[in-house]
Structures are given as structure tokens and as C-alpha cells.
Coordinates of C-alpha atoms in Angstrom, one line a residue:
X26 CA 17.3 -51.6 34.9
X27 CA 15.6 -53.9 32.1
X28 CA 13.5 -51.0 31.2
X29 CA 16.0 -49.3 28.7
X30 CA 17.6 -52.2 26.9
X31 CA 14.5 -53.5 25.9
X32 CA 13.5 -50.3 24.8
X33 CA 16.9 -49.7 22.9
X34 CA 17.1 -52.8 21.1
X35 CA 13.9 -52.8 19.9
X36 CA 13.8 -51.9 16.1
X37 CA 10.4 -53.1 15.0
X38 CA 7.9 -50.2 16.4
X39 CA 5.1 -52.7 16.2
X40 CA 6.5 -54.9 19.0
X41 CA 7.2 -51.5 21.3
X42 CA 3.7 -52.3 23.1
X43 CA 4.9 -55.8 23.6
X44 CA 8.2 -54.5 24.8
X45 CA 6.5 -52.0 27.4
X46 CA 4.3 -54.1 28.6
X47 CA 6.8 -56.9 29.5
X48 CA 9.2 -54.0 30.9
X49 CA 6.4 -52.8 33.3
X50 CA 5.7 -56.2 34.7
X51 CA 9.3 -56.9 35.3
X52 CA 9.6 -53.5 36.8
X53 CA 6.6 -54.2 39.1
X54 CA 8.1 -57.6 40.2
X55 CA 11.1 -56.0 41.2
X56 CA 9.6 -53.1 43.2
X57 CA 8.1 -55.5 45.2
X58 CA 11.3 -55.8 46.8
X59 CA 11.5 -52.1 47.4
X60 CA 7.6 -50.7 47.0
X61 CA 9.2 -47.6 48.4
X62 CA 12.1 -46.4 46.9
X63 CA 11.0 -42.9 44.6
X64 CA 14.0 -43.1 42.7
X65 CA 13.2 -46.6 41.3
X66 CA 9.7 -45.1 40.5
X67 CA 11.3 -42.0 39.0
X68 CA 13.6 -44.2 36.4
X69 CA 10.6 -45.7 35.0
X70 CA 8.7 -42.4 34.7
X71 CA 12.0 -41.0 32.6
X72 CA 11.6 -44.5 30.4
X73 CA 8.4 -43.5 29.5
X74 CA 9.1 -39.9 29.1
X75 CA 12.0 -40.8 26.6
X76 CA 9.7 -42.9 24.5
X77 CA 7.0 -40.5 24.4
X78 CA 4.4 -42.0 26.4
X79 CA 3.9 -38.7 28.6
X80 CA 1.0 -39.9 30.5
X81 CA 2.5 -43.1 32.1
X82 CA 5.7 -40.9 32.7
X83 CA 3.3 -38.4 34.6
X84 CA 1.8 -41.5 36.6
X85 CA 5.3 -42.8 37.7
X86 CA 6.5 -39.6 38.8
X87 CA 3.2 -39.0 40.7
X88 CA 3.9 -42.2 42.3
X89 CA 8.0 -41.3 42.9
X90 CA 6.7 -37.5 44.3
X91 CA 4.0 -40.1 46.8
X92 CA 7.1 -41.4 48.1
X93 CA 9.1 -38.3 49.2
X94 CA 9.0 -36.2 52.2
X95 CA 6.8 -33.0 51.6
X96 CA 9.0 -29.8 52.0
X97 CA 12.5 -31.8 50.8
X98 CA 14.5 -31.2 47.9
X99 CA 13.6 -34.2 46.6
X100 CA 10.0 -34.0 46.7
X101 CA 10.2 -30.5 44.8
X102 CA 11.9 -32.3 42.5
X103 CA 9.5 -35.0 41.9
X104 CA 6.3 -32.3 41.9
X105 CA 8.4 -30.5 39.0
X106 CA 9.0 -33.8 37.2
X107 CA 5.1 -34.7 37.4
X108 CA 4.4 -31.6 36.3
X109 CA 6.5 -31.3 33.3
X110 CA 5.4 -34.9 32.3
X111 CA 1.8 -33.7 32.1
X112 CA 2.8 -30.8 30.4
X113 CA 4.9 -32.8 27.9
X114 CA 1.5 -34.9 27.3
X115 CA -0.4 -31.9 26.5
X116 CA 2.0 -30.6 24.6
X117 CA 2.5 -34.0 22.4
X118 CA -1.4 -33.8 22.0
X119 CA -1.6 -30.4 20.8
X120 CA 1.1 -31.4 17.9
X121 CA -0.5 -34.5 17.2
X122 CA -4.1 -32.7 16.9
X123 CA -2.7 -30.0 14.8
X124 CA -1.2 -32.5 12.7
X125 CA 0.8 -30.2 10.7
X126 CA -1.9 -27.5 9.9
X127 CA -4.4 -30.2 9.1
X128 CA -6.0 -30.9 12.3
X129 CA -8.9 -29.5 14.6
X130 CA -8.3 -26.2 16.0
X131 CA -11.0 -26.1 18.5
X132 CA -9.3 -29.3 19.9
X133 CA -5.9 -27.9 19.7
X134 CA -6.9 -24.6 21.4
X135 CA -9.0 -26.4 24.2
X136 CA -5.9 -28.6 24.9
X137 CA -3.3 -25.8 24.6
X138 CA -5.4 -24.0 27.9
X139 CA -4.6 -26.8 29.5
X140 CA -1.0 -26.2 29.1
X141 CA -1.2 -22.6 30.7
X142 CA -2.8 -24.5 33.7
X143 CA 0.4 -26.3 34.1
X144 CA 3.2 -23.6 33.2
X145 CA 2.0 -20.1 32.6
X146 CA 4.9 -19.3 30.4
X147 CA 5.0 -16.4 28.2
X148 CA 5.6 -18.4 25.1
X149 CA 2.6 -20.8 25.6
X150 CA 0.5 -17.9 25.8
X151 CA 1.9 -16.4 22.7
X152 CA 0.9 -19.8 21.2
X153 CA -1.9 -19.9 22.3
X154 CA -2.9 -16.3 20.6
X155 CA -1.5 -17.7 17.4
X156 CA -4.2 -20.7 17.3
X157 CA -6.8 -18.4 18.1
X158 CA -6.0 -16.2 15.1
X159 CA -5.9 -18.7 12.8
X160 CA -9.6 -20.0 14.1
X161 CA -11.0 -16.7 14.0
X162 CA -11.4 -17.5 10.2
X163 CA -14.8 -19.3 11.3
X164 CA -15.0 -17.9 14.7
X165 CA -15.0 -14.0 14.9
X166 CA -14.8 -14.4 18.6
X167 CA -11.3 -15.8 18.7
X168 CA -10.1 -12.4 17.4
X169 CA -10.5 -10.4 20.3
X170 CA -9.1 -12.8 22.7
X171 CA -6.5 -13.7 20.9
X172 CA -5.2 -9.8 21.4
X173 CA -5.8 -10.4 24.8
X174 CA -3.6 -13.1 25.0
X175 CA -0.7 -11.1 23.0
X176 CA -0.7 -8.7 25.6
X177 CA -1.2 -11.0 28.4
X178 CA 2.3 -13.3 26.8
X179 CA 4.0 -9.6 26.4
X180 CA 2.9 -9.0 30.5
X181 CA 4.1 -12.3 31.5
X182 CA 7.0 -12.2 29.3
X183 CA 8.2 -8.7 31.2
X184 CA 8.1 -10.6 34.3
X185 CA 9.8 -13.3 33.7
X186 CA 12.6 -11.3 31.9
X187 CA 12.7 -9.0 35.1
X188 CA 13.3 -12.3 37.2
X189 CA 16.1 -12.8 35.2
X190 CA 17.5 -9.5 35.8
X191 CA 17.4 -10.2 39.0
X192 CA 19.2 -13.1 39.1
X193 CA 22.4 -12.0 37.0
X194 CA 22.7 -8.8 39.4
X195 CA 21.1 -6.1 36.8
X196 CA 17.8 -5.5 38.3
X197 CA 15.1 -2.9 37.2
X198 CA 12.8 -0.6 39.2
X199 CA 9.9 -3.0 38.5
X200 CA 7.0 -0.3 38.9
X201 CA 8.2 1.9 36.1
X202 CA 9.5 -1.0 33.9
X203 CA 7.2 -1.9 30.6
X204 CA 6.7 -3.6 27.4
X205 CA 6.0 -0.5 25.0
X206 CA 4.4 -0.9 21.1
X207 CA 3.1 2.5 20.7
X208 CA 5.7 4.4 21.2
X209 CA 4.5 7.8 21.1
X210 CA 1.9 6.8 23.4
X211 CA 3.3 5.0 26.2
X212 CA 6.9 5.9 25.6
X213 CA 9.1 7.0 28.6
X214 CA 10.9 10.5 28.5
X215 CA 13.8 9.0 30.0
X216 CA 14.3 6.9 27.1
X217 CA 14.1 8.6 23.7
X218 CA 12.8 11.9 22.0
X219 CA 10.8 12.2 19.1
X220 CA 11.8 14.2 16.0
X221 CA 10.3 14.9 12.5
X222 CA 11.4 12.4 10.1
X223 CA 11.5 15.6 7.0
X224 CA 13.8 17.6 9.4
X225 CA 15.8 15.3 12.4
X226 CA 16.9 18.6 14.2
X227 CA 13.7 19.3 15.1
X228 CA 11.1 17.6 17.5
X229 CA 8.0 15.7 16.4
X230 CA 5.0 17.9 15.9
X231 CA 3.0 15.4 17.8
X232 CA -0.2 13.2 16.8
X233 CA -1.8 15.1 14.2
X234 CA -5.7 14.9 13.3
X235 CA -6.0 11.2 11.8
X236 CA -6.5 11.3 8.1
X237 CA -9.0 8.7 6.7
X238 CA -8.5 7.0 3.4
X239 CA -9.8 4.2 1.4
X240 CA -13.5 3.3 0.1
X241 CA -15.3 0.2 0.5
X242 CA -14.4 -3.1 -0.8
X243 CA -16.1 -6.0 -1.9
X244 CA -15.4 -9.6 -0.4
X245 CA -16.9 -12.9 -2.3
X246 CA -17.7 -15.0 0.6
X247 CA -17.3 -18.6 0.7
X248 CA -20.5 -21.1 -0.2
X249 CA -22.3 -22.0 2.6
X250 CA -23.7 -25.2 0.5
X251 CA -23.0 -26.8 -2.3
X252 CA -24.6 -25.0 -5.3
X253 CA -26.1 -22.3 -3.2
X254 CA -25.5 -18.8 -4.6
X255 CA -22.9 -16.6 -4.1
X256 CA -22.8 -14.0 -1.3
X257 CA -21.2 -10.7 -1.1
X258 CA -20.2 -8.3 1.6
X259 CA -18.2 -5.1 2.3
X260 CA -15.0 -5.3 4.1
X261 CA -15.3 -2.2 6.3
X262 CA -13.6 1.3 5.6
X263 CA -12.0 3.5 5.7
X264 CA -8.7 3.4 7.4
X265 CA -6.8 6.2 9.5
X266 CA -3.3 7.2 9.7
X267 CA -1.4 9.2 12.5
X268 CA 2.4 10.5 12.2
X269 CA 5.2 9.2 11.2
X270 CA 8.4 10.2 13.4
X271 CA 11.8 9.2 14.1
X272 CA 12.6 7.8 17.9
X273 CA 16.0 9.1 19.3
X274 CA 17.6 6.9 22.3
X275 CA 20.6 6.9 24.1
X276 CA 23.1 4.3 25.5
X277 CA 20.5 1.3 24.6
X278 CA 21.0 -2.1 23.8
X279 CA 19.4 -4.3 21.0
X280 CA 18.1 -7.8 21.9
X281 CA 16.5 -10.9 19.9
X282 CA 16.0 -11.6 16.4
X283 CA 13.6 -8.8 16.2
X284 CA 15.7 -6.1 17.5
X285 CA 14.1 -5.4 20.8
X286 CA 15.3 -2.0 21.9
X287 CA 16.0 -2.3 26.0
X288 CA 16.3 0.9 27.8
X289 CA 17.5 1.3 31.3
X290 CA 17.0 4.3 33.7
X291 CA 16.6 5.1 37.3
X292 CA 12.9 4.4 36.7
X293 CA 12.7 1.2 35.4
X294 CA 13.2 -1.0 32.0
X295 CA 11.6 -0.3 29.2
X296 CA 11.6 -2.8 25.8
X297 CA 10.5 -1.5 22.9
X298 CA 9.2 -3.4 20.4
X299 CA 8.0 -2.6 16.6
X300 CA 4.8 -4.6 16.9
X301 CA 2.6 -6.1 19.5
X302 CA 3.2 -9.4 17.8
X303 CA 6.7 -9.7 18.8
X304 CA 7.3 -12.9 21.1
X305 CA 9.2 -11.9 23.8
X306 CA 10.4 -15.2 24.6
X307 CA 12.3 -15.5 21.3
X308 CA 14.0 -12.5 22.1
X309 CA 15.0 -11.4 25.7
X310 CA 16.6 -14.1 28.4
X311 CA 13.9 -14.7 30.9
X312 CA 13.1 -17.0 33.8
X313 CA 10.7 -20.0 33.6
X314 CA 7.8 -18.9 36.6
X315 CA 7.8 -22.3 38.3
X316 CA 11.3 -23.9 37.7
X317 CA 13.4 -20.6 38.3
X318 CA 15.6 -21.3 35.7
X319 CA 16.5 -19.6 32.4
X320 CA 14.8 -21.1 29.2
X321 CA 11.6 -23.1 28.4
X322 CA 10.6 -26.3 30.7
X323 CA 11.8 -28.2 28.1
X324 CA 14.9 -26.3 27.1
X325 CA 16.9 -25.3 30.0
X326 CA 19.4 -22.6 29.2
X327 CA 21.9 -20.4 31.0
X328 CA 21.6 -16.8 31.2
X329 CA 22.0 -14.4 27.9
X330 CA 25.2 -14.9 26.2
X331 CA 27.2 -11.8 26.0
X332 CA 29.2 -12.9 23.3
X333 CA 29.8 -11.1 20.1
X334 CA 28.4 -7.8 21.0
X335 CA 28.9 -5.1 18.8
X336 CA 29.5 -1.5 20.1
X337 CA 28.4 1.4 18.0
X338 CA 28.5 5.4 18.7
X339 CA 25.3 6.2 16.4
X340 CA 23.3 3.9 14.3
X341 CA 19.9 3.7 13.0
X342 CA 17.8 0.7 13.0
X343 CA 15.6 -0.9 10.6
X344 CA 15.1 -4.5 12.2
X345 CA 11.9 -5.0 13.4
X346 CA 9.0 -7.8 13.7
X347 CA 9.3 -10.4 10.7
X348 CA 11.7 -8.8 8.6
X349 CA 13.0 -12.0 6.6
X350 CA 9.4 -12.4 5.5
X351 CA 8.6 -10.5 2.1
X352 CA 5.8 -9.0 3.1
X353 CA 7.5 -7.0 5.9
X354 CA 10.4 -6.3 3.6
X355 CA 8.6 -4.8 1.0
X356 CA 6.6 -2.6 3.0
X357 CA 7.5 -2.0 6.7
X358 CA 11.5 -2.1 6.6
X359 CA 11.7 -0.3 3.4
X360 CA 9.4 2.4 4.8
X361 CA 11.4 2.7 7.5
X362 CA 14.4 3.0 5.7
X363 CA 13.2 5.8 3.5
X364 CA 12.0 7.8 6.5
X365 CA 15.5 7.6 7.4
X366 CA 16.9 9.2 4.4
X367 CA 16.9 12.8 5.7
X368 CA 18.9 11.9 8.6
X369 CA 21.4 9.3 7.0
X370 CA 22.0 11.8 4.2
X371 CA 22.8 14.7 7.2
X372 CA 24.8 12.7 9.2
X373 CA 27.2 10.1 7.3
X374 CA 28.9 8.9 10.5
X375 CA 25.3 7.1 11.2
X376 CA 25.4 3.6 10.5
X377 CA 22.5 1.9 9.0
X378 CA 21.7 -1.7 11.0
X379 CA 19.5 -4.1 8.8
X380 CA 18.6 -7.5 8.9
X381 CA 20.7 -9.7 7.3
X382 CA 19.3 -13.4 7.1
X383 CA 22.0 -16.3 7.0
X384 CA 21.2 -17.1 3.3
X385 CA 20.4 -13.3 2.0
X386 CA 17.0 -12.3 0.8
X387 CA 15.5 -9.9 -1.3
X388 CA 16.5 -6.8 1.1
X389 CA 19.7 -6.6 -0.6
X390 CA 18.2 -5.8 -4.1
X391 CA 16.1 -3.1 -3.0
X392 CA 18.9 -1.5 -0.9
X393 CA 21.2 -1.6 -3.9
X394 CA 18.4 0.4 -6.0
X395 CA 18.7 3.4 -3.5
X396 CA 21.8 5.2 -5.0
X397 CA 22.2 7.7 -1.7
X398 CA 22.5 4.4 0.5
X399 CA 26.2 4.0 0.7
X400 CA 26.8 0.1 1.4
X401 CA 29.8 0.9 3.7
X402 CA 27.4 2.1 6.2
X403 CA 25.4 -0.9 6.4
X404 CA 26.0 -3.1 9.5
X405 CA 24.2 -6.5 9.2
X406 CA 22.3 -7.5 12.4
X407 CA 22.5 -11.4 12.3
X408 CA 19.6 -13.5 12.7
X409 CA 19.8 -16.5 15.2
X410 CA 17.2 -19.4 15.8
X411 CA 13.8 -18.6 17.3
X412 CA 15.1 -19.9 20.7
X413 CA 18.0 -19.4 23.2
X414 CA 19.7 -22.5 21.6
X415 CA 19.9 -21.0 18.1
X416 CA 21.0 -17.4 19.8
X417 CA 17.4 -16.0 19.5
X418 CA 17.7 -14.0 22.3
X419 CA 21.0 -12.9 22.8
X420 CA 22.1 -9.4 22.9
X421 CA 23.4 -8.1 19.6
X422 CA 24.4 -4.4 20.0
X423 CA 25.1 -1.5 22.1
X424 CA 24.6 1.7 20.6
X425 CA 25.3 5.0 22.2
X426 CA 22.7 6.9 20.1
X427 CA 20.2 4.9 18.0
X428 CA 17.6 6.3 15.8
X429 CA 14.3 4.5 14.8
X430 CA 11.8 5.1 12.2
X431 CA 8.0 4.3 13.6
X432 CA 4.8 5.7 13.2
X433 CA 1.3 5.7 15.1
X434 CA -0.8 2.5 14.5
X435 CA -3.1 2.7 11.4
X436 CA -6.6 2.7 12.7
X437 CA -9.9 1.0 11.4
X438 CA -13.4 2.9 11.5
X439 CA -15.8 0.9 13.6
X440 CA -19.3 0.5 12.5
X441 CA -22.1 0.7 15.0
X442 CA -23.1 -2.9 14.8
X443 CA -20.2 -5.8 14.4
X444 CA -23.2 -8.0 13.2
X445 CA -22.7 -10.1 9.9
X446 CA -20.4 -12.0 7.8
X447 CA -17.6 -9.9 8.1
X448 CA -15.6 -8.9 11.6
X449 CA -15.2 -5.1 12.3
X450 CA -11.8 -5.3 14.5
X451 CA -10.5 -2.8 16.4
X452 CA -7.3 -1.1 15.4
X453 CA -5.1 -3.5 17.8
X454 CA -6.4 -6.3 15.8
X455 CA -4.7 -5.1 12.3
X456 CA -1.3 -6.5 11.6
X457 CA 2.1 -4.4 10.9
X458 CA 0.5 -2.0 8.7
X459 CA 2.7 0.9 7.3
X460 CA 0.7 4.4 6.8
X461 CA -0.5 5.1 3.4
X462 CA 2.0 8.2 3.7
X463 CA 4.7 5.2 3.9
X464 CA 3.8 3.0 1.6
X465 CA 3.3 5.7 -1.4
X466 CA 6.9 7.3 -0.4
X467 CA 7.9 3.9 -1.1
X468 CA 6.1 3.5 -4.7
X469 CA 7.0 7.1 -5.5
X470 CA 10.6 6.1 -4.9
X471 CA 11.0 3.4 -6.6
X472 CA 8.1 4.0 -9.4
X473 CA 8.7 7.8 -9.7
X474 CA 7.2 7.7 -13.1
X475 CA 3.8 6.4 -13.5
X476 CA 4.0 4.0 -16.7
X477 CA 2.3 5.0 -20.1
X478 CA -1.3 3.5 -19.8
X479 CA -0.5 1.5 -23.1
X480 CA 2.3 -0.4 -21.0
X481 CA -0.1 -1.6 -18.4
X482 CA -1.2 -4.9 -19.9
X483 CA 0.4 -7.1 -17.9
X484 CA -2.0 -9.8 -15.8
X485 CA 0.1 -11.1 -12.8
X486 CA -0.9 -14.4 -11.2
X487 CA 0.9 -15.1 -7.9
X488 CA 0.7 -19.1 -7.5
X489 CA 1.2 -21.0 -4.3
X490 CA 1.6 -24.5 -5.5
X491 CA 1.8 -27.7 -3.4
X492 CA 5.5 -27.3 -2.6
X493 CA 5.4 -23.6 -1.5
X494 CA 4.2 -24.1 1.8
X495 CA 0.8 -23.2 3.6
X496 CA -2.3 -22.1 1.7
X497 CA -0.9 -24.0 -1.4
X498 CA -3.7 -25.1 -4.0
X499 CA -3.9 -27.2 -6.7
X500 CA -6.5 -25.2 -8.4
X501 CA -3.8 -22.3 -9.3
X502 CA -2.5 -24.7 -12.2
X503 CA -6.2 -25.0 -13.1
X504 CA -6.9 -21.1 -13.0
X505 CA -3.3 -20.4 -14.7
X506 CA -4.8 -22.6 -17.6
X507 CA -8.2 -20.5 -17.7
X508 CA -6.3 -17.5 -17.6
X509 CA -3.6 -18.2 -20.4
X510 CA -6.8 -19.6 -22.8
X511 CA -8.6 -16.2 -22.0
X512 CA -5.7 -14.1 -22.6
X513 CA -4.8 -15.7 -25.8
X514 CA -8.0 -14.2 -27.1
X515 CA -7.1 -11.2 -26.4
X516 CA -5.1 -8.7 -28.1
X517 CA -3.2 -6.5 -25.7
X518 CA -3.0 -8.6 -22.6
X519 CA -0.2 -10.8 -21.5
X520 CA 0.0 -13.2 -18.5
X521 CA 2.7 -13.4 -16.3
X522 CA 3.2 -16.0 -13.5
X523 CA 5.6 -14.2 -10.7
X524 CA 8.1 -16.7 -9.6
X525 CA 10.4 -15.4 -6.4
X526 CA 14.4 -14.9 -7.6
X527 CA 15.7 -13.5 -4.3
X528 CA 19.3 -15.0 -4.2
X529 CA 22.5 -14.7 -5.9
X530 CA 24.4 -11.8 -7.6
X531 CA 21.4 -10.4 -9.5
X532 CA 19.4 -9.5 -6.5
X533 CA 19.5 -5.8 -7.6
X534 CA 18.5 -6.6 -11.3
X535 CA 15.9 -8.9 -10.2
X536 CA 14.0 -6.3 -7.5
X537 CA 14.4 -3.7 -10.4
X538 CA 12.6 -6.0 -13.2
X539 CA 10.0 -7.0 -10.5
X540 CA 9.2 -3.3 -9.7
X541 CA 8.6 -2.5 -13.1
X542 CA 6.5 -5.5 -14.1
X543 CA 3.8 -5.0 -11.1
X544 CA 3.7 -1.0 -12.0
X545 CA 2.8 -2.5 -15.2
X546 CA 0.1 -4.7 -14.0
X547 CA -3.4 -4.2 -15.2
X548 CA -4.4 -7.2 -12.7
X549 CA -2.5 -8.9 -9.9
X550 CA -4.3 -12.3 -9.1
X551 CA -3.0 -14.5 -6.2
X552 CA -3.7 -16.3 -2.9
X553 CA -2.7 -14.7 0.4
X554 CA 1.3 -14.7 0.4
X555 CA 4.3 -12.8 0.4
X556 CA 4.0 -12.6 -3.3
X557 CA 1.0 -10.1 -3.3
X558 CA 3.4 -7.2 -1.2
X559 CA 4.7 -6.4 -4.5
X560 CA 1.4 -4.6 -4.9
X561 CA 3.3 -1.9 -3.7
X562 CA 4.7 -0.6 -6.8
X563 CA 1.3 -0.9 -8.7
X564 CA -0.1 2.0 -10.7
X565 CA -3.5 3.5 -9.5
X566 CA -6.3 1.9 -10.5
X567 CA -4.9 -1.7 -10.8
X568 CA -7.0 -4.7 -9.9
X569 CA -6.0 -6.6 -7.1
X570 CA -7.7 -9.9 -6.8
X571 CA -6.8 -11.9 -3.5
X572 CA -8.1 -14.9 -2.8
X573 CA -7.9 -14.4 1.1
X574 CA -9.3 -14.7 4.6
X575 CA -11.4 -12.9 6.9
X576 CA -8.8 -13.0 9.6
X577 CA -8.5 -9.4 10.4
X578 CA -4.8 -9.9 11.0
X579 CA -4.3 -10.8 7.4
X580 CA -5.9 -7.8 5.6
X581 CA -2.6 -6.0 5.0
X582 CA -2.9 -6.4 1.1
X583 CA -6.7 -4.8 1.3
X584 CA -5.3 -1.7 3.6
X585 CA -2.2 -1.7 1.0
X586 CA -4.4 -1.4 -2.0
X587 CA -6.8 1.2 0.0
X588 CA -3.7 3.3 0.5
X589 CA -2.6 3.4 -3.0
X590 CA -5.7 3.9 -4.9
X591 CA -5.8 0.3 -6.1
X592 CA -9.0 -1.7 -7.3
X593 CA -8.8 -4.7 -4.4
X594 CA -11.8 -7.2 -4.4
X595 CA -11.3 -10.6 -2.0
X596 CA -12.6 -13.8 -3.0
X597 CA -12.5 -15.7 0.3
X598 CA -11.1 -19.5 0.3
X599 CA -13.8 -22.1 0.3
X600 CA -11.8 -24.2 2.9
X601 CA -9.2 -23.1 5.9
X602 CA -10.1 -25.1 8.7
X603 CA -6.7 -23.9 10.1
X604 CA -7.0 -20.2 9.0
X605 CA -3.8 -19.0 7.4
X606 CA -2.1 -22.1 8.3
X607 CA -3.9 -24.7 6.7
X608 CA -1.6 -26.7 4.4
X609 CA -4.1 -27.0 1.3
X610 CA -6.9 -24.1 0.4
X611 CA -9.7 -24.3 -1.9
X612 CA -10.9 -21.6 -3.9
X613 CA -14.0 -21.3 -6.2
X614 CA -11.9 -20.9 -9.6
X615 CA -15.4 -19.7 -11.8
X616 CA -15.9 -17.0 -9.2
X617 CA -12.0 -15.6 -9.1
X618 CA -12.4 -15.6 -13.1
X619 CA -15.4 -13.8 -12.5
X620 CA -14.1 -11.0 -10.5
X621 CA -11.0 -10.9 -13.0
X622 CA -12.8 -10.4 -16.2
X623 CA -15.2 -8.0 -14.8
X624 CA -12.6 -5.8 -12.9
X625 CA -10.1 -5.2 -15.7
X626 CA -11.0 -1.9 -17.6
X627 CA -12.0 -2.0 -21.4
X628 CA -9.2 -1.9 -23.7
X629 CA -9.7 0.6 -26.5
X630 CA -6.4 1.3 -28.8
X631 CA -5.4 1.6 -32.3
X632 CA -3.7 -1.0 -34.4
X633 CA -0.3 -2.2 -33.6
X634 CA 1.1 -0.3 -36.7
X635 CA -0.1 3.2 -35.1
X636 CA 1.5 2.3 -31.7
X637 CA 4.9 0.8 -32.4
X638 CA 6.5 4.2 -31.3
X639 CA 4.7 4.5 -28.2
X640 CA 7.3 3.9 -25.3
X641 CA 7.1 0.4 -23.5
X642 CA 4.5 -0.7 -26.0
X643 CA 4.5 -4.4 -26.8
X644 CA 2.1 -6.5 -28.9
X645 CA 1.4 -10.2 -28.6
X646 CA 3.8 -11.1 -31.4
X647 CA 7.1 -8.9 -30.4
X648 CA 6.9 -8.3 -26.8
X649 CA 9.9 -8.9 -23.8
X650 CA 9.8 -12.7 -22.9
X651 CA 9.9 -13.2 -18.8

């Protein structure tokens, strides 16, 4: 009984080892009186768990288990506690090794696999896939493994969700249940019908021949040795797109932050997800395969809470995977809204369910720029936490008739050989890509008239500095200084440093300004991040220089540039040991400068005096200040 007082009275952390040693010796002396009492061993085990000495915690739970009779509830409880302690130890080691994005991913992945041997939980499989994606920057073999684990996480998640349905007396026919991400190919006729976006009263024409687009783009690879000659390669092309469609559901429920559509019929239950990258464990209630209870092994939870469920007769949905990320807002969410426009204009009784973050985000500004969209029709989809504790997996809506704008997955032509410095992924390896037709629809809607060539003089830098999260770089300050000095020597170029202004009462004004500035860009330069999503508003021919990664799940800006006829080049980051989650990346500033200066089109214009009447033209001495 001395263990906890000793722990809680210790204020000086360097003395912790002394306290633990003293407490262990005192406990062992006391145990000589009752050496076969499992509860005493369990008590000491719990003490070690409380102070995160999980290896000792597991040892003492094992001792307690050995002192219980097999087949009894006590033995089962100690077995579960031992497994949990081992899991906690491995999980703690994963976090320690990861070190906030600065650790060794090889060690992290190896230890993470040990977690799955203890707890085959959907969320843990998903986490392993994320680590493998990050490591695929340096080991291309990790990409296919990650895809396999994403699929396995969805399959295991479905099993755990179905177990939960059994427990709350809402069982589904297991044989007909599925997780559906490619709706047109895998959707069930009992759940939905497909309609044409241009005329929702007509059925979808079905899958059309896939049109290809894009041309080879250059990637400047990182230096393998200091002072070595720079290497170049081609990124794979072309991309291919299929059909867009409107899916119509009857009597469905919406779960989780990603708007998982749950459709139930006599043949089974289907979970319709907007992307194969949706983590089901954060969206629907599921039972742990070993403990038999709801929640994660270290987060016990009640069944899904049904409070505040909103009932709607007719609605359209634009909630999806990653909908609070700027990239997903600007491309996918806006694309879905615009594909739904004919339907919403034809039927004023259809509500539009849109993602509403607790603190607001940029989507509000873009929606305010659509004159046909009446704000009174908008119904906010409240975002919860990323787990049951924050409301992540609760039911949000029940809808009699639900519409959803979707599309066939974008493809990428595979070369005969995948050898070489650049991976060639399968289509499934691409990440949340709106097809070319959708991206062009966004640009044509928000930039109905292309700027005059004389207006396209902006060089826009999209920085990520040290307080901006992962992929920050001190080199951005140097690059900004270099570009500033170069622009001073140029008569017609202007350097803009993009800054996010997403909140407040001027969201529409901010969105309108950003759209105009990017449409007037001659070049956009930046490290991979959400700000680059604004290239969807750029005019054809705009130079886009992404300081990026060979991780194929990060090629969405490459794809956007190909779909919109932009002039794209990637400069691979020099250091990225944790892939996209690397806290601080480095890049070759000289190489970026060379790519920008060589990629800009030559400027040949008359003197300012002859151009002052040109709409939108500005001179270095008389131009709009941002």
C-alpha cells in the first residue's frame, strides 16, 4: 500500500527511480506474507501502469495471472490486463520513437506491427498504414504495403462495427455488408441509384471511356551526395478520368466527422465512404475484438450516443474525408457543391449539409460567392473530436432522401517498368483527386474570365515557417529574400507572400481577393501544403514549383496542375526522414531559384506610359498593395 503515496509524494522526477526501487522492495517483503494473492500483484502492476512503466506493469500482471485459475473471470481479467500492459508499452515506445515527427520511421513501423499482434484493432492497422505512407518517401515498397493495410483496416473495422450492431440489437446480414469507396463499381442497388449531374431526373449514363490528360513533368531529385550533380526525372503521366454522377439514397443515416453514409436493407448494411483513406474507427461505433466492449482498448466507451440526431426529408451532402483541410475544401468540397448546382436549383426544398468546424473555416467565404446558393438552405454538419470521447463516431443525421455528388477514381497510366527513382503507383495509391472536369468547373465558376496577359505578373510564394506545423523550413526566409532581390531588378513582376486569412466577418472578401491574386499569378512557389490548393484558380500556363515529395499520396497538386494546363515542376525536398510529417524539411534554394527563373515566360511589353489604360495593369511604382 506504500506504492501510491510514495509516487504521489515525489515531486523531484530524478528521485523517481529511487522511489520505485524502495516501493518494490517494500512490496516484495510484504508479499512474503501472502505470496499467492493475485490482487496484490495486480495492485503493484497498476501502480507501474500509472507512472508509465509499462514493461514492469506487464510483468506484475503476468504474475497475477499465474496466480489465478484458468477458466475463471479473474484469470481472464488478468490475461486482458497483461495484454493491455504489453500494448501500452509498445504504444508508448512508438510515440517515443516517433518523437513528434523527428524519430526513426523504420523503428516506429517495426514496433507498431508488434501492437497488431496484441490488439488487431482497425484504428491500429490504419495507424500503421499512415506510418508506411510517410516512409514511402525513402522506400517505395512501403506504398503498396500501406494500401493493403488501409484495405485491411476497413475490413476489420466493418467486422468490429457489425459486432457492435449485434450488441445493441440492430444486427445486419453479414454476408451482404460491405465498406464501399468506389460507389459506381461496388455500390448496392438496394441502397442507391445513379443520376446525371447535368439533369438529375435522368439516370447516369454509366462509365464512359476514360479520357487521358497531362504531359510529362520534371522532378528535380534530391542530391545523393554533397556536391553531387543534380539529377532529374519524369513524373508518371498521363492521368485518366471517368464519369461524375449524383448518387441518390433513401432512408440512410450519417455517422462520424467524415459523413459516412450507412444504408441498411434486408441484404445487409453498407458503409459508403468518400475515400478509401477514411478511418472507420473515428466514424462509427465498433467493438474491440479482444475486450468485447465498445471503444479502443485504452478508451472504453458506451455504444453510439444518439442525442441531437437531426431528421431531414430531402438533403444533399458535401461532407467528406478531410473536409476541414484547405486542400479538400478548395477542390473536392467545392467540386461537389458545383456538381449539385442543377439539382439544388431545380428543387428548392433540398437542404445542403455542409461541414461546419467549431471555429469556422474558409469554406464559408467560397460559398458566399455563389449567388444561386441561398444561405437559408445550409445545414451545418457539426464536427466532433477524432474519437468517441469527442463525439467523432456519433450519428449526426437521418435523411429520407439523400443526394451525394461523386466520381470514378482518377487513374494514372502505368509504365511497363516501375524501376527508377520515381514510383508509379496504382490508381488506388492516388489521394482524393477531383477529376479534370470538376477542377475546370471550379476554375470556370470562380474565374469566369481569364485575366489579361498584362495582369499576370504576380510571383506568389506560399511559405511554411517553423510555427506552421509539419514541413516547415528555415530556407523559406532565404528564398523570400532571394526572390525579393530578383524582383527588384524586374520591371513588371511583383512578389506576393501568401498568408491565410480564414476567419472573421470578411471571409467572402478574403476568398475573392485570393481567387483574383492567384488567377493573376505568373508563378506559384511553395512547400507542399494547403496554400498550394489555390492553384485551382490559376490561368493556363502558370508556372507551379512545388517543393515536394515522391510519396504518391501527395501528388494532388501535380494532378491539379496537369488537369488545368499549368506548367508544373517538382523540386524534391532534401531531407524528409518522416515523409510528410517531418517537422523541419530542407531544400536546395539555388535549384528552386533556377527552376523559377528558367520557367517564367519572357516578358516583352511596351513602356508604362503606353499601358496605363490596360485594365488591371500595374507598374512597380503604382500598384495595389496587399
